[in-house]
CSV table of C-alpha atoms in Angstrom, one decimal:
chain,number,residue,atom,x,y,z
V,994,MET,CA,-9.3,-33.9,71.7
V,995,ARG,CA,-9.9,-33.1,68.1
V,996,SER,CA,-10.3,-29.3,69.0
V,997,ILE,CA,-7.3,-29.3,71.0
V,998,VAL,CA,-5.0,-30.7,68.4
V,999,THR,CA,-6.4,-28.4,65.8
V,1000,ILE,CA,-5.7,-25.3,68.0
V,1001,ALA,CA,-2.3,-26.5,68.4
V,1002,VAL,CA,-1.9,-26.9,64.7
V,1003,SER,CA,-3.4,-23.6,64.1
V,1004,TYR,CA,-1.1,-21.9,66.7
V,1005,LEU,CA,2.1,-23.5,65.0
V,1006,LEU,CA,0.6,-22.3,61.5
V,1007,LEU,CA,0.1,-18.6,62.9
V,1008,ILE,CA,3.7,-18.8,64.3
V,1009,LEU,CA,5.0,-19.9,60.8
V,1010,GLN,CA,2.8,-17.4,59.0
V,1011,SER,CA,4.2,-14.6,61.1
V,1012,THR,CA,7.9,-15.5,60.5
V,1013,VAL,CA,7.8,-17.2,57.0
V,1014,LEU,CA,8.4,-13.8,55.3
V,1015,GLU,CA,11.8,-13.9,56.6
V,1016,LEU,CA,12.5,-16.5,53.9
V,1017,ALA,CA,11.0,-14.4,51.1
V,1018,PRO,CA,13.6,-12.7,49.0
V,1019,VAL,CA,11.3,-9.7,48.6
V,1020,ARG,CA,8.7,-8.5,50.8
V,1021,MET,CA,5.3,-9.9,49.7
V,1022,ALA,CA,2.2,-10.9,51.3
V,1023,ALA,CA,1.8,-14.2,53.2
V,1024,PRO,CA,-0.9,-16.9,52.8
V,1025,SER,CA,-3.6,-16.7,55.5
V,1026,LEU,CA,-3.0,-20.0,57.0
V,1027,GLY,CA,-5.3,-19.4,60.0
V,1028,LEU,CA,-8.2,-19.0,57.5
V,1029,LEU,CA,-7.4,-22.5,56.0
V,1030,VAL,CA,-7.7,-24.0,59.6
V,1031,VAL,CA,-11.2,-22.2,59.7
V,1032,LEU,CA,-12.1,-23.6,56.2
V,1033,HIS,CA,-11.1,-27.0,57.2
V,1034,VAL,CA,-13.4,-27.1,60.4
V,1035,GLY,CA,-16.1,-25.3,58.4
V,1036,LEU,CA,-16.1,-27.6,55.6
V,1037,SER,CA,-15.4,-30.9,57.3
V,1038,GLU,CA,-18.5,-33.0,58.2
V,1039,LYS,CA,-16.7,-34.4,61.2
V,1040,TRP,CA,-17.0,-30.9,62.9
V,1041,SER,CA,-20.3,-29.7,64.3
V,1042,VAL,CA,-21.0,-26.1,63.7
V,1043,SER,CA,-20.6,-25.1,67.3
V,1044,SER,CA,-17.1,-26.7,67.8
V,1045,ALA,CA,-16.2,-25.2,64.4
V,1046,ALA,CA,-17.2,-21.8,65.6
V,1047,VAL,CA,-15.2,-22.0,68.9
V,1048,VAL,CA,-11.9,-23.2,67.2
V,1049,SER,CA,-12.4,-20.4,64.5
V,1050,PHE,CA,-12.8,-17.8,67.5
V,1051,ILE,CA,-9.8,-19.1,69.2
V,1052,THR,CA,-7.7,-19.1,66.0
V,1053,GLY,CA,-8.9,-15.6,65.2
V,1054,TYR,CA,-8.1,-14.5,68.7
V,1055,LEU,CA,-4.7,-16.0,68.4
V,1056,LEU,CA,-4.1,-14.3,65.1
V,1057,ASP,CA,-5.1,-10.9,66.7
V,1058,LEU,CA,-2.5,-11.5,69.3
V,1059,VAL,CA,0.2,-12.7,66.9
V,1060,SER,CA,-0.4,-10.0,64.2
V,1061,GLY,CA,-0.9,-7.1,66.6
V,1062,ALA,CA,-4.3,-6.4,65.3
V,1063,PRO,CA,-7.0,-5.1,67.7
V,1064,GLN,CA,-8.7,-7.8,69.7
V,1065,GLY,CA,-11.7,-9.3,68.1
V,1066,VAL,CA,-11.0,-8.3,64.5
V,1067,HIS,CA,-9.9,-11.7,63.0
V,1068,SER,CA,-12.0,-13.5,65.8
V,1069,LEU,CA,-15.3,-12.0,64.5
V,1070,VAL,CA,-14.2,-12.5,60.7
V,1071,PHE,CA,-13.1,-16.1,61.3
V,1072,VAL,CA,-16.4,-17.0,62.9
V,1073,LEU,CA,-18.4,-15.4,60.2
V,1074,MET,CA,-16.1,-17.3,57.7
V,1075,VAL,CA,-16.7,-20.6,59.3
V,1076,LEU,CA,-20.5,-20.1,58.8
V,1077,PHE,CA,-19.9,-19.2,55.3
V,1078,ALA,CA,-17.8,-22.4,54.9
V,1079,ARG,CA,-20.5,-24.4,56.7
V,1080,ALA,CA,-23.0,-23.0,54.3
V,1081,LEU,CA,-21.0,-23.8,51.3
V,1082,SER,CA,-20.4,-27.4,52.4
V,1083,ALA,CA,-24.0,-28.0,52.4
V,1084,ARG,CA,-24.1,-27.0,48.7
V,1085,VAL,CA,-20.7,-28.2,47.3
V,1086,THR,CA,-18.5,-31.1,48.1
V,1087,VAL,CA,-15.1,-29.6,48.4
V,1088,ALA,CA,-12.7,-32.2,47.2
V,1089,GLY,CA,-9.7,-32.7,44.9
V,1090,LEU,CA,-7.3,-30.1,44.1
V,1091,ILE,CA,-8.9,-27.3,42.2
V,1092,LEU,CA,-11.9,-26.9,44.3
V,1093,PRO,CA,-10.2,-26.5,47.8
V,1094,ALA,CA,-7.7,-24.0,46.0
V,1095,ALA,CA,-10.6,-22.1,44.6
V,1096,VAL,CA,-12.7,-21.9,47.8
V,1097,ALA,CA,-9.4,-20.9,49.6
V,1098,PHE,CA,-8.9,-18.0,47.0
V,1099,VAL,CA,-12.4,-16.7,47.3
V,1100,ALA,CA,-12.5,-17.0,51.1
V,1101,SER,CA,-9.4,-15.2,51.4
V,1102,LEU,CA,-10.7,-12.4,49.2
V,1103,LEU,CA,-13.9,-12.3,51.4
V,1104,ALA,CA,-12.0,-12.3,54.6
V,1105,ALA,CA,-9.8,-9.4,53.4
V,1106,VAL,CA,-12.9,-7.3,52.6
V,1107,MET,CA,-14.4,-8.2,56.1
V,1108,ILE,CA,-11.3,-7.4,58.0
V,1109,VAL,CA,-10.9,-4.0,56.4
V,1110,VAL,CA,-14.6,-3.2,57.1
V,1111,VAL,CA,-14.2,-4.3,60.8
V,1112,ARG,CA,-10.7,-2.5,61.1
V,1113,ALA,CA,-12.5,0.6,59.8
V,1114,GLN,CA,-15.1,0.3,62.7
V,1115,VAL,CA,-12.3,-0.1,65.3
V,1116,ALA,CA,-9.9,2.4,64.0
V,1117,PRO,CA,-12.1,4.8,61.7
V,1118,ASP,CA,-8.8,6.8,60.9
V,1119,GLY,CA,-7.4,3.8,59.0
V,1120,GLY,CA,-10.4,4.1,56.5
V,1121,TYR,CA,-11.3,1.4,54.2
V,1122,GLY,CA,-8.1,1.2,52.1
V,1123,GLY,CA,-5.6,-1.5,51.9
V,1124,LEU,CA,-7.1,-4.1,49.7
V,1125,ARG,CA,-4.5,-4.0,46.9
V,1126,GLN,CA,-2.7,-6.8,48.6
V,1127,ALA,CA,-5.7,-8.9,49.1
V,1128,PRO,CA,-5.5,-10.6,45.4
V,1129,LEU,CA,-1.8,-11.7,46.1
V,1130,GLU,CA,-2.7,-12.8,49.6
V,1131,ALA,CA,-5.7,-14.7,48.1
V,1132,LEU,CA,-3.4,-16.4,45.5
V,1133,LEU,CA,-1.1,-17.5,47.9
V,1134,THR,CA,-3.7,-18.8,50.4
V,1135,GLY,CA,-5.3,-20.6,47.3
V,1136,PHE,CA,-2.0,-22.2,46.5
V,1137,CYS,CA,-1.4,-23.4,50.0
V,1138,GLY,CA,-5.1,-24.4,50.5
V,1139,PRO,CA,-5.0,-28.0,49.1
V,1140,ILE,CA,-1.8,-28.7,51.0
V,1141,VAL,CA,-2.7,-27.3,54.3
V,1142,LEU,CA,-6.3,-28.9,54.1
V,1143,GLY,CA,-4.9,-32.1,53.1
V,1144,ILE,CA,-2.6,-32.1,56.1
V,1145,LEU,CA,-5.6,-31.2,58.5
V,1146,ARG,CA,-7.7,-33.9,57.0
V,1147,ARG,CA,-4.9,-36.4,57.6
V,1148,ILE,CA,-4.6,-35.2,61.2
V,1149,ASP,CA,-8.5,-35.7,61.5
V,1150,GLY,CA,-8.0,-39.0,60.1
V,1151,ARG,CA,-5.4,-40.0,62.6
V,1152,ILE,CA,-7.5,-38.8,65.4
V,1153,ASP,CA,-10.3,-40.9,64.1
V,1154,ALA,CA,-8.1,-44.0,63.8
V,1155,THR,CA,-6.8,-43.5,67.5
V,1156,ARG,CA,-10.4,-43.1,68.7
V,1157,SER,CA,-11.5,-46.4,66.8
V,1158,ARG,CA,-8.4,-48.1,68.6
V,1159,VAL,CA,-9.7,-47.2,71.8
V,1160,GLY,CA,-13.3,-47.7,71.1
V,1161,LEU,CA,-14.3,-44.1,70.8
V,1162,ALA,CA,-15.0,-44.2,67.1
V,1163,ARG,CA,-17.5,-41.5,65.7
V,1164,GLY,CA,-18.8,-41.4,62.3
V,1165,PRO,CA,-19.4,-38.4,60.1
V,1166,ARG,CA,-21.6,-35.7,61.7
V,1167,THR,CA,-25.2,-36.3,61.0
V,1168,ALA,CA,-28.2,-34.0,61.4
V,1169,GLY,CA,-28.9,-35.7,64.7
V,1170,ASP,CA,-25.2,-35.0,66.1
V,1171,GLY,CA,-24.1,-32.1,68.0
V,1172,MET,CA,-21.0,-31.6,70.2
V,1173,THR,CA,-19.4,-28.4,71.4
V,1174,LEU,CA,-15.8,-29.7,71.8
V,1175,ARG,CA,-14.4,-32.9,70.7
I,1496,MET,CA,-30.9,-32.7,65.0
I,1497,THR,CA,-33.0,-32.7,68.2
I,1498,GLY,CA,-34.5,-29.2,69.2
I,1499,SER,CA,-32.5,-28.9,72.2
I,1500,LYS,CA,-29.3,-29.8,70.4
I,1501,ARG,CA,-30.1,-27.2,67.6
I,1502,VAL,CA,-30.6,-24.7,70.2
I,1503,ARG,CA,-27.4,-25.5,72.1
I,1504,GLU,CA,-25.5,-25.3,68.8
I,1505,SER,CA,-27.0,-21.8,67.9
I,1506,VAL,CA,-26.2,-20.5,71.4
I,1507,ILE,CA,-22.6,-21.4,71.2
I,1508,VAL,CA,-22.4,-19.9,67.8
I,1509,ALA,CA,-24.1,-16.8,68.9
I,1510,ALA,CA,-21.8,-16.6,72.1
I,1511,THR,CA,-18.7,-16.8,70.0
I,1512,LEU,CA,-20.0,-14.0,67.7
I,1513,LEU,CA,-20.8,-11.9,70.8
I,1514,LEU,CA,-17.4,-12.6,72.6
I,1515,ALA,CA,-15.8,-11.3,69.3
I,1516,VAL,CA,-17.9,-8.2,69.3
I,1517,ILE,CA,-17.2,-7.6,72.9
I,1518,ALA,CA,-13.3,-8.0,72.4
I,1519,LEU,CA,-13.7,-5.5,69.5
I,1520,ARG,CA,-15.6,-2.9,71.4
I,1521,MET,CA,-12.8,-3.4,74.3
I,1522,SER,CA,-10.1,-2.9,72.0
I,1523,ALA,CA,-11.7,0.1,70.3
I,1524,ARG,CA,-12.2,1.8,73.8
I,1525,ALA,CA,-8.7,1.1,75.1
I,1526,PRO,CA,-6.4,0.4,72.0
I,1527,GLY,CA,-3.2,-1.2,73.2
I,1528,GLU,CA,-4.6,-2.4,76.6
I,1529,LEU,CA,-4.2,-6.2,77.1
I,1530,SER,CA,-6.1,-8.4,79.4
I,1531,THR,CA,-4.3,-10.8,81.8
I,1532,LEU,CA,-5.2,-13.6,79.6
I,1533,ASP,CA,-3.7,-11.9,76.5
I,1534,ARG,CA,-0.6,-11.2,78.3
I,1535,GLY,CA,-0.4,-14.8,79.4
I,1536,ILE,CA,-0.9,-16.0,75.9
I,1537,LEU,CA,1.7,-13.6,74.5
I,1538,ARG,CA,4.2,-14.9,76.9
I,1539,VAL,CA,3.6,-18.2,75.5
I,1540,VAL,CA,3.6,-17.1,71.8
I,1541,SER,CA,6.4,-14.6,71.7
I,1542,PRO,CA,9.3,-17.2,72.5
I,1543,ALA,CA,8.0,-19.3,69.8
I,1544,GLN,CA,7.9,-16.5,67.5
I,1545,ALA,CA,11.7,-15.5,68.5
I,1546,VAL,CA,12.7,-19.1,68.0
I,1547,MET,CA,11.0,-19.4,64.6
I,1548,SER,CA,12.4,-16.0,63.5
I,1549,THR,CA,15.9,-17.1,64.1
I,1550,VAL,CA,15.4,-20.5,62.5
I,1551,ALA,CA,13.9,-18.8,59.5
I,1552,ARG,CA,16.9,-16.4,59.2
I,1553,ALA,CA,19.4,-19.2,59.5
I,1554,ILE,CA,17.5,-21.0,56.8
I,1555,ALA,CA,17.4,-18.0,54.6
I,1556,GLY,CA,21.1,-17.5,55.4
I,1557,VAL,CA,22.0,-21.2,54.3
I,1558,ALA,CA,19.7,-21.0,51.2
I,1559,GLY,CA,21.6,-17.7,50.1
I,1560,ARG,CA,24.8,-19.4,50.6
I,1561,TYR,CA,23.7,-22.4,48.5
I,1562,VAL,CA,22.6,-20.2,45.6
I,1563,GLU,CA,26.0,-18.6,45.7
I,1564,LEU,CA,27.5,-22.0,45.4
I,1565,VAL,CA,25.6,-23.2,42.5
I,1566,HIS,CA,27.4,-20.5,40.3
I,1567,VAL,CA,30.7,-22.2,40.7
I,1568,ARG,CA,29.8,-25.7,39.8
I,1569,GLY,CA,31.3,-25.5,36.4
I,1570,GLU,CA,34.8,-25.1,37.8
I,1571,ASN,CA,37.1,-28.1,38.4
I,1572,ASP,CA,36.9,-29.7,41.8
I,1573,GLU,CA,39.9,-28.4,43.5
I,1574,LEU,CA,39.2,-24.8,42.5
I,1575,ARG,CA,35.4,-25.4,43.4
I,1576,ARG,CA,36.3,-26.6,46.9
I,1577,GLU,CA,38.9,-23.8,47.4
I,1578,ASN,CA,36.3,-21.3,46.0
I,1579,SER,CA,33.4,-22.5,48.1
I,1580,ARG,CA,35.6,-22.4,51.0
I,1581,LEU,CA,36.6,-18.9,50.3
I,1582,ARG,CA,33.2,-17.8,49.4
I,1583,ALA,CA,31.7,-19.3,52.7
I,1584,GLU,CA,34.4,-17.4,54.5
I,1585,LEU,CA,33.8,-14.1,52.8
I,1586,LEU,CA,29.9,-14.4,53.2
I,1587,GLU,CA,30.4,-15.1,56.8
I,1588,THR,CA,32.8,-12.2,57.2
I,1589,ARG,CA,30.4,-10.0,55.2
I,1590,ARG,CA,27.5,-11.0,57.4
I,1591,LEU,CA,29.6,-10.5,60.6
I,1592,ALA,CA,30.7,-7.1,59.1
I,1593,ALA,CA,27.2,-6.2,58.3
I,1594,GLU,CA,25.9,-7.1,61.7
I,1595,SER,CA,28.8,-5.3,63.4
I,1596,GLY,CA,27.9,-2.2,61.2
I,1597,ARG,CA,24.3,-2.3,62.0
I,1598,TYR,CA,25.1,-2.5,65.7
I,1599,GLN,CA,27.7,0.2,65.5
I,1600,ARG,CA,25.1,2.4,63.8
I,1601,LEU,CA,22.6,1.6,66.4
I,1602,LEU,CA,25.0,2.6,69.0
I,1603,GLY,CA,25.8,5.7,67.2
I,1604,LEU,CA,22.2,6.7,66.9
I,1605,LYS,CA,21.9,5.7,70.6
I,1606,ASP,CA,24.7,8.2,71.5
I,1607,LEU,CA,23.1,10.9,69.2
I,1608,THR,CA,19.6,10.3,70.7
I,1609,PRO,CA,19.2,13.0,73.5
I,1610,ALA,CA,17.0,10.5,75.4
I,1611,GLU,CA,17.3,7.1,77.0
I,1612,THR,CA,16.9,4.4,74.6
I,1613,LEU,CA,16.5,0.5,74.6
I,1614,ALA,CA,17.7,-1.8,72.0
I,1615,ALA,CA,15.4,-4.4,70.7
I,1616,ARG,CA,15.3,-7.3,68.3
I,1617,VAL,CA,12.5,-7.7,65.8
I,1618,ILE,CA,10.9,-11.2,66.1
I,1619,SER,CA,8.2,-11.0,63.6
I,1620,ILE,CA,6.6,-8.4,61.2
I,1621,ASP,CA,3.4,-8.0,59.3
I,1622,ALA,CA,1.6,-11.3,60.4
I,1623,SER,CA,-1.4,-9.5,58.6
I,1624,PRO,CA,-1.0,-7.4,55.7
I,1625,TYR,CA,-4.1,-5.2,57.0
I,1626,PHE,CA,-2.1,-4.3,60.2
I,1627,ARG,CA,1.5,-3.2,59.8
I,1628,VAL,CA,2.8,-4.3,63.2
I,1629,ALA,CA,6.3,-5.4,64.0
I,1630,ARG,CA,6.8,-7.4,67.2
I,1631,VAL,CA,10.1,-6.9,69.2
I,1632,GLU,CA,11.9,-8.5,72.0
I,1633,ILE,CA,13.8,-6.5,74.6
I,1634,ASP,CA,16.4,-8.2,76.6
I,1635,ARG,CA,16.4,-5.5,79.3
I,1636,GLY,CA,14.1,-2.7,80.4
I,1637,GLU,CA,11.2,-4.9,81.1
I,1638,GLY,CA,8.4,-2.6,82.7
I,1639,THR,CA,10.2,0.4,81.2
I,1640,VAL,CA,8.5,0.4,77.8
I,1641,ARG,CA,5.2,1.8,77.5
I,1642,ARG,CA,2.5,2.5,74.9
I,1643,GLY,CA,3.3,5.6,72.5
I,1644,MET,CA,7.0,5.5,72.8
I,1645,PRO,CA,8.8,6.1,69.5
I,1646,VAL,CA,11.0,3.4,67.8
I,1647,LEU,CA,13.8,4.4,65.6
I,1648,THR,CA,16.6,2.9,63.5
I,1649,PRO,CA,19.7,4.7,62.3
I,1650,GLU,CA,17.7,5.3,58.9
I,1651,GLY,CA,14.8,7.0,60.6
I,1652,VAL,CA,11.5,6.5,62.5
I,1653,VAL,CA,10.1,3.1,62.5
I,1654,GLY,CA,6.8,3.7,64.4
I,1655,ARG,CA,5.6,3.8,67.9
I,1656,VAL,CA,4.8,1.2,70.7
I,1657,ASN,CA,1.2,0.0,70.4
I,1658,ARG,CA,1.1,-3.0,72.9
I,1659,VAL,CA,3.4,-4.1,75.5
I,1660,ALA,CA,3.3,-7.7,77.2
I,1661,GLY,CA,6.5,-8.5,79.3
I,1662,ARG,CA,9.7,-8.4,77.3
I,1663,THR,CA,7.8,-8.1,73.9
I,1664,SER,CA,6.2,-5.1,72.5
I,1665,ASP,CA,4.1,-4.5,69.3
I,1666,ILE,CA,5.3,-1.7,67.2
I,1667,MET,CA,2.6,0.1,65.0
I,1668,LEU,CA,4.8,1.0,62.0
I,1669,LEU,CA,4.4,4.4,60.4
I,1670,VAL,CA,3.0,2.7,57.4
I,1671,ASP,CA,0.1,1.2,59.3
I,1672,PRO,CA,-3.3,3.1,58.4
I,1673,ARG,CA,-3.9,3.8,62.2
I,1674,SER,CA,-0.6,5.6,62.5
I,1675,ALA,CA,-0.6,9.5,62.5
I,1676,ILE,CA,2.6,11.5,62.8
I,1677,ASP,CA,3.0,15.2,62.6
I,1678,VAL,CA,5.6,16.0,60.0
I,1679,PHE,CA,7.7,18.7,58.4
I,1680,ILE,CA,9.4,19.1,55.1
I,1681,PRO,CA,12.3,21.4,55.7
I,1682,ARG,CA,12.9,22.7,52.2
I,1683,THR,CA,9.4,24.2,52.0
I,1684,GLY,CA,8.4,24.6,55.7
I,1685,GLY,CA,5.2,22.7,54.9
I,1686,ARG,CA,3.6,20.8,57.7
I,1687,GLY,CA,1.1,17.8,57.6
I,1688,ILE,CA,0.0,14.6,59.2
I,1689,LEU,CA,1.7,11.4,57.9
I,1690,ARG,CA,-0.5,8.4,57.5
I,1691,GLY,CA,0.3,4.8,56.4
I,1692,LYS,CA,-1.2,3.2,53.4
I,1693,SER,CA,-1.7,-0.4,54.6
I,1694,GLY,CA,-2.1,-3.1,52.0
I,1695,GLU,CA,-0.2,-1.3,49.3
I,1696,ASN,CA,2.3,-3.2,47.7
I,1697,GLY,CA,5.7,-2.1,49.4
I,1698,TYR,CA,5.6,0.3,52.3
I,1699,ARG,CA,4.3,3.8,51.6
I,1700,CYS,CA,2.6,6.6,53.4
I,1701,SER,CA,1.2,9.9,52.7
I,1702,ILE,CA,0.9,13.2,54.0
I,1703,GLU,CA,-2.4,14.3,54.6
I,1704,TYR,CA,-3.4,18.0,55.2
I,1705,LEU,CA,0.0,19.3,54.0
I,1706,VAL,CA,-0.3,23.1,54.1
I,1707,HIS,CA,1.1,24.7,50.9
I,1708,GLY,CA,4.4,26.4,52.1
I,1709,ALA,CA,6.1,26.1,48.6
I,1710,GLU,CA,5.5,23.6,46.1
I,1711,VAL,CA,6.6,20.2,47.1
I,1712,ARG,CA,8.9,18.3,44.8
I,1713,GLU,CA,9.7,14.6,44.5
I,1714,GLY,CA,12.8,13.8,46.7
I,1715,ASP,CA,12.1,16.3,49.4
I,1716,LYS,CA,13.0,15.2,52.7
I,1717,VAL,CA,10.4,14.6,55.3
I,1718,VAL,CA,11.2,14.7,59.0
I,1719,THR,CA,9.2,14.8,62.2
I,1720,SER,CA,8.1,18.2,63.4
I,1721,GLY,CA,8.0,17.4,67.0
I,1722,LEU,CA,4.6,18.6,67.5
I,1723,GLY,CA,2.0,16.2,68.8
I,1724,GLY,CA,4.1,15.2,71.8
I,1725,SER,CA,5.3,12.0,70.7
I,1726,PHE,CA,8.2,12.2,68.5
I,1727,PRO,CA,11.4,14.3,69.0
I,1728,ARG,CA,11.8,16.9,66.1
I,1729,ASP,CA,14.0,16.4,63.1
I,1730,LEU,CA,14.0,12.6,62.9
I,1731,ALA,CA,14.2,11.2,59.4
I,1732,ILE,CA,10.9,9.9,58.0
I,1733,GLY,CA,11.6,9.4,54.2
I,1734,LYS,CA,11.4,11.2,50.8
I,1735,VAL,CA,8.6,12.5,48.9
I,1736,SER,CA,8.0,9.9,45.9
I,1737,LYS,CA,4.8,11.3,44.4
I,1738,VAL,CA,3.1,14.7,44.6
I,1739,GLY,CA,-0.6,14.7,44.1
I,1740,ALA,CA,-2.3,17.1,41.7
I,1741,ALA,CA,-2.9,20.5,43.3
I,1742,THR,CA,-6.2,20.5,45.2
I,1743,VAL,CA,-8.7,23.4,45.2
I,1744,ASN,CA,-8.6,23.8,48.9
I,1745,MET,CA,-5.5,24.6,50.9
I,1746,TYR,CA,-4.2,21.2,51.2
I,1747,GLN,CA,-1.8,19.1,49.0
I,1748,GLU,CA,-1.5,15.3,49.3
I,1749,VAL,CA,1.9,13.7,48.8
I,1750,GLU,CA,3.2,10.3,48.9
I,1751,VAL,CA,6.2,9.5,51.0
I,1752,THR,CA,8.5,6.5,50.8
I,1753,PRO,CA,10.2,5.8,54.2
I,1754,ASP,CA,13.7,5.8,54.8
I,1755,VAL,CA,13.6,2.7,56.8
I,1756,ASP,CA,13.5,-0.7,54.9
I,1757,PHE,CA,10.8,-2.4,57.0
I,1758,ALA,CA,11.3,-5.6,54.8
I,1759,ARG,CA,14.7,-6.0,56.5
I,1760,LEU,CA,14.1,-4.6,60.0
I,1761,SER,CA,16.0,-6.5,62.5
I,1762,GLU,CA,17.1,-4.4,65.4
I,1763,VAL,CA,15.5,-1.2,66.5
I,1764,LEU,CA,15.8,1.4,69.3
I,1765,VAL,CA,13.0,2.3,71.5
I,1766,VAL,CA,13.1,5.9,73.0
I,1767,ALA,CA,12.2,4.9,76.6
I,1768,ALA,CA,12.5,8.3,78.3
I,1769,PRO,CA,12.2,11.9,77.1
I,1770,PRO,CA,15.2,14.1,76.6
I,1771,PRO,CA,15.8,17.0,79.0
I,1772,ALA,CA,13.0,19.4,79.0
I,1773,PRO,CA,13.5,22.6,76.8
I,1774,ASP,CA,14.7,25.8,78.4
I,1775,PRO,CA,11.5,27.6,79.8
I,1776,GLU,CA,13.2,30.9,79.3
I,1777,ALA,CA,13.6,30.2,75.6
I,1778,GLY,CA,9.8,30.2,75.2
I,1779,ALA,CA,9.4,33.8,76.7
I,1780,HIS,CA,11.5,35.3,73.9
I,1781,HIS,CA,10.5,33.3,70.9
I,1782,PRO,CA,7.3,32.4,69.2
I,1783,PRO,CA,6.0,29.0,70.1
I,1784,ALA,CA,8.2,26.2,68.4
I,1785,PRO,CA,7.5,22.6,67.9
I,1786,THR,CA,8.5,20.7,71.1
I,1787,ARG,CA,11.5,19.0,71.3
I,1788,GLY,CA,11.1,15.7,72.8
I,1789,LEU,CA,8.6,13.4,74.1
I,1790,SER,CA,6.0,14.5,76.6
I,1791,VAL,CA,3.2,12.1,77.3
I,1792,TYR,CA,3.1,8.4,77.1
I,1793,ARG,CA,0.0,6.5,77.8
């Protein structure tokens, strides 16, 4: 249930990402909203690493289709990013306003480097160039980070509330838990 | 975590990584090919993108009008009402005139292009800054559009079709780093390969392997050469905006700013069929010239 809702939300965010630039007065970079979904599932203790990886893969695959990128580029990068987020969540509690923004900023830069590297493997003619826009994209992603992560947390909370009403309440993930899709 | 659960978690994570790598390898082997699943997903995604694009443009229009109206707040109520009404009418008229102008120029280009063309509406552009791709929707001609077909506007070349799924197609813009177009500078006679510079601020591309004909200057026009079997010759590409320092070898690198304003791309023409083949007799009496027209679409 949680995975399906999150995938639906990421689908809407990706559609928004692909059209939001229509509103911009000048052509600029767009925030990487799909990456924020990946960060949410990677950082949240309610998600097992396997279900987070599956949702990240699907989000990346959808972004590949929406953006016209070669299939697999964003899927691979997003799965790697979710592992990065999970590793980070074991060391740092990402809460408040500043920390999620900072994490989103750094993750966006890291993802940009990975995308360019993976792109170079698929289309060698394209080379490794194209990172000049990465800082602006990272800034926008960092700015949107607390908002989108907050919304996704609320959605998770709503799902928990619904589950507890129907007697399916589940606490935070512990070391003993492990599910693929919830 | 128990041992079996840990193994299961690891297997699932490894499987997602493996799937991603397999998808990458498949797209590297056959770029532009879409699986049945991909086509199915795109059939769901594209209409939503089209609707969102329409909504976004409408909101942008309303916001633009609001900004216009803010400037007349200092005037008295009656004048303000009158003024706003007139401004709204004027904006609407201008919008309609601009739209009409765009369609007329598109129709003009359609008449001038010696090939069968299909009009298409842009429904999204640059969802990722690392891949310069526009998605277009074509009302008619489903099944006609194929990979490699050139895409134009009255201003010049937009790019070429990269993927097709039903009524929608992905256009790899000429500013995408994967794009390579054989171009020609009419003033100097120099030829080279135009490549995109993805991720740059703005839309730029550069000519690689430009053979020195004469010294290239800023402002020189760049057009398609017709070589390479994709684009008809003499289609406008852009103007030279920066000339690199002279290199020690025989090549010179120049930066080109495209004539097409990709940021405001709304309608395009897909060249769906090649123009008539050149006269075979002509080739017998003249040295080989760039092909005029489109030969092979994959």
